[in-house]
Amino acid sequence: MANEGSTGRNWRVYRNSGSWSSPTWTAVTERKDISISFTKDEIECLRDGSEFKEYLKGYKDLALEFGISYTRNNANHVAFRTDFLLDTDSHFDLLVLDGPVSTSGVQGIRLVCALFQFDHAAALTDETEVTLSFKPTYAEDSGSAIVSDWYTVS
């Protein structure tokens, strides 16, 4: 894939319906706008010899938010709704890429996450949209911790 600019239309969200080590990626084709937030904690360091506050980098924070069309019986909608309403310590394995998962070289984030927001907006003149917000969570595969990380399709 050439190193060109990208628009939101090129980005894809996939939900793993398999295991971590042997994923089965299901496209979330009803998705709307995607927002991925990468931030780091700021650790304030004050010292006499500086006129300005200084900072150290702390832990990274990651948040994924996207909307989906409200389709009551759609498999992705049902999976997200069921998870949110169950109040269990379950997690999702999501892949957010700058192109199709079948294309070598596309990149993005593989996120082991919990669903924290499941908002519905039903304006009179627009399609009903469900806003989903995910953050990393602890999960294991075969007894070993798995973590969110940058992902490149090979």
CSV table of C-alpha atoms in Angstrom, one decimal:
chain,number,residue,atom,x,y,z
A,1,MET,CA,0.0,0.0,0.0
A,2,ALA,CA,1.4,3.4,-1.0
A,3,ASN,CA,2.1,5.9,1.7
A,4,GLU,CA,-0.7,8.2,0.8
A,5,GLY,CA,-3.2,10.2,2.9
A,6,SER,CA,-6.3,8.6,4.2
A,7,THR,CA,-9.9,9.4,4.7
A,8,GLY,CA,-12.4,8.0,7.2
A,9,ARG,CA,-13.9,5.9,4.4
A,10,ASN,CA,-10.8,3.8,4.2
A,11,TRP,CA,-10.7,2.9,7.9
A,12,ARG,CA,-12.2,-0.3,9.1
A,13,VAL,CA,-13.4,-1.7,12.4
A,14,TYR,CA,-13.3,-5.5,13.0
A,15,ARG,CA,-14.7,-7.6,15.9
A,16,ASN,CA,-12.9,-10.8,16.7
A,17,SER,CA,-15.3,-13.7,17.1
A,18,GLY,CA,-12.5,-16.3,17.4
A,19,SER,CA,-9.7,-16.5,19.9
A,20,TRP,CA,-6.8,-14.0,20.5
A,21,SER,CA,-4.3,-16.4,18.9
A,22,SER,CA,-6.5,-17.5,16.1
A,23,PRO,CA,-8.8,-14.5,15.3
A,24,THR,CA,-11.8,-14.5,13.1
A,25,TRP,CA,-12.4,-10.9,12.0
A,26,THR,CA,-16.0,-9.8,11.4
A,27,ALA,CA,-16.3,-6.4,9.8
A,28,VAL,CA,-18.4,-3.8,11.6
A,29,THR,CA,-19.8,-2.5,8.3
A,30,GLU,CA,-22.5,-0.3,9.9
A,31,ARG,CA,-20.0,1.8,11.7
A,32,LYS,CA,-20.0,5.6,11.4
A,33,ASP,CA,-17.2,8.1,12.4
A,34,ILE,CA,-14.2,6.6,14.3
A,35,SER,CA,-12.2,8.4,16.9
A,36,ILE,CA,-9.1,6.9,18.5
A,37,SER,CA,-7.6,8.9,21.3
A,38,PHE,CA,-4.0,8.3,22.4
A,39,THR,CA,-2.8,10.4,25.4
A,40,LYS,CA,-0.2,10.1,28.1
A,41,ASP,CA,-0.5,11.2,31.7
A,42,GLU,CA,1.4,14.3,32.6
A,43,ILE,CA,3.5,14.0,35.8
A,44,GLU,CA,4.2,17.5,37.1
A,45,CYS,CA,7.8,18.1,38.2
A,46,LEU,CA,8.5,21.3,40.1
A,47,ARG,CA,12.0,22.5,40.8
A,48,ASP,CA,13.6,25.6,42.0
A,49,GLY,CA,15.9,26.1,39.0
A,50,SER,CA,13.1,26.4,36.4
A,51,GLU,CA,10.7,29.3,35.8
A,52,PHE,CA,8.3,26.9,34.1
A,53,LYS,CA,6.6,23.7,35.2
A,54,GLU,CA,8.2,20.6,33.8
A,55,TYR,CA,6.6,17.3,33.1
A,56,LEU,CA,7.4,13.7,32.8
A,57,LYS,CA,5.5,11.2,30.6
A,58,GLY,CA,3.3,8.8,32.5
A,59,TYR,CA,1.0,6.0,31.5
A,60,LYS,CA,-0.5,5.9,28.0
A,61,ASP,CA,-4.3,6.1,27.7
A,62,LEU,CA,-6.3,4.8,24.8
A,63,ALA,CA,-9.9,5.3,23.9
A,64,LEU,CA,-11.9,4.2,20.9
A,65,GLU,CA,-15.3,5.7,20.0
A,66,PHE,CA,-17.4,5.1,17.0
A,67,GLY,CA,-21.1,5.1,16.1
A,68,ILE,CA,-23.1,2.4,14.4
A,69,SER,CA,-26.5,2.5,12.8
A,70,TYR,CA,-29.3,1.2,15.0
A,71,THR,CA,-30.3,-2.1,13.5
A,72,ARG,CA,-32.0,-4.1,16.2
A,73,ASN,CA,-31.1,-7.6,14.9
A,74,ASN,CA,-27.7,-6.9,13.4
A,75,ALA,CA,-25.1,-9.3,14.8
A,76,ASN,CA,-22.7,-6.6,15.8
A,77,HIS,CA,-25.4,-4.5,17.4
A,78,VAL,CA,-26.6,-7.5,19.3
A,79,ALA,CA,-23.1,-8.4,20.5
A,80,PHE,CA,-22.4,-4.9,21.7
A,81,ARG,CA,-25.9,-4.5,23.4
A,82,THR,CA,-25.7,-7.9,25.0
A,83,ASP,CA,-22.3,-7.3,26.4
A,84,PHE,CA,-23.2,-3.8,27.7
A,85,LEU,CA,-26.4,-5.0,29.5
A,86,LEU,CA,-24.9,-8.1,31.1
A,87,ASP,CA,-22.5,-6.2,33.5
A,88,THR,CA,-19.9,-8.9,33.3
A,89,ASP,CA,-16.1,-8.6,33.1
A,90,SER,CA,-16.2,-9.6,29.4
A,91,HIS,CA,-14.1,-7.9,26.7
A,92,PHE,CA,-13.9,-7.3,23.0
A,93,ASP,CA,-10.9,-7.9,20.7
A,94,LEU,CA,-11.3,-5.1,18.2
A,95,LEU,CA,-9.1,-4.2,15.2
A,96,VAL,CA,-9.2,-0.7,13.8
A,97,LEU,CA,-7.2,-0.4,10.6
A,98,ASP,CA,-6.5,2.2,7.9
A,99,GLY,CA,-7.6,-0.3,5.2
A,100,PRO,CA,-9.0,-3.8,4.7
A,101,VAL,CA,-7.7,-6.6,7.0
A,102,SER,CA,-7.0,-8.5,3.8
A,103,THR,CA,-4.4,-6.0,2.5
A,104,SER,CA,-0.8,-6.4,3.6
A,105,GLY,CA,0.8,-3.3,5.1
A,106,VAL,CA,-2.3,-1.6,6.5
A,107,GLN,CA,-2.0,-0.5,10.1
A,108,GLY,CA,-3.9,0.4,13.2
A,109,ILE,CA,-4.6,-0.7,16.7
A,110,ARG,CA,-5.6,-4.1,18.1
A,111,LEU,CA,-7.6,-3.2,21.2
A,112,VAL,CA,-8.5,-5.6,24.0
A,113,CYS,CA,-11.3,-3.5,25.5
A,114,ALA,CA,-14.4,-3.2,27.5
A,115,LEU,CA,-17.5,-1.3,26.3
A,116,PHE,CA,-18.3,1.7,28.5
A,117,GLN,CA,-20.8,3.7,26.5
A,118,PHE,CA,-23.9,2.5,24.5
A,119,ASP,CA,-25.8,5.8,23.8
A,120,HIS,CA,-28.7,6.1,21.4
A,121,ALA,CA,-29.4,9.3,19.5
A,122,ALA,CA,-32.8,9.3,17.6
A,123,ALA,CA,-33.2,12.7,16.0
A,124,LEU,CA,-36.5,13.2,14.2
A,125,THR,CA,-34.9,13.7,10.8
A,126,ASP,CA,-31.9,11.4,11.0
A,127,GLU,CA,-31.1,7.7,11.2
A,128,THR,CA,-30.9,6.4,14.8
A,129,GLU,CA,-27.2,6.1,15.8
A,130,VAL,CA,-25.6,4.2,18.7
A,131,THR,CA,-22.4,5.7,20.1
A,132,LEU,CA,-20.0,3.1,21.4
A,133,SER,CA,-17.0,3.9,23.6
A,134,PHE,CA,-14.3,1.4,24.4
A,135,LYS,CA,-11.2,1.4,26.7
A,136,PRO,CA,-8.5,-1.2,27.3
A,137,THR,CA,-9.1,-3.8,29.9
A,138,TYR,CA,-7.4,-6.9,31.3
A,139,ALA,CA,-7.9,-10.1,29.5
A,140,GLU,CA,-6.1,-13.5,29.2
A,141,ASP,CA,-5.6,-16.0,26.4
A,142,SER,CA,-4.5,-19.5,27.5
A,143,GLY,CA,-3.5,-18.1,30.9
A,144,SER,CA,-1.3,-15.3,29.6
A,145,ALA,CA,-2.2,-11.6,29.7
A,146,ILE,CA,-3.0,-10.0,26.3
A,147,VAL,CA,-2.6,-6.3,25.7
A,148,SER,CA,-3.6,-3.7,23.2
A,149,ASP,CA,-0.9,-2.8,20.7
A,150,TRP,CA,-0.2,-1.3,17.3
A,151,TYR,CA,-0.9,-3.8,14.5
A,152,THR,CA,0.4,-4.2,11.0
A,153,VAL,CA,-1.2,-6.7,8.6
A,154,SER,CA,1.4,-9.0,7.2
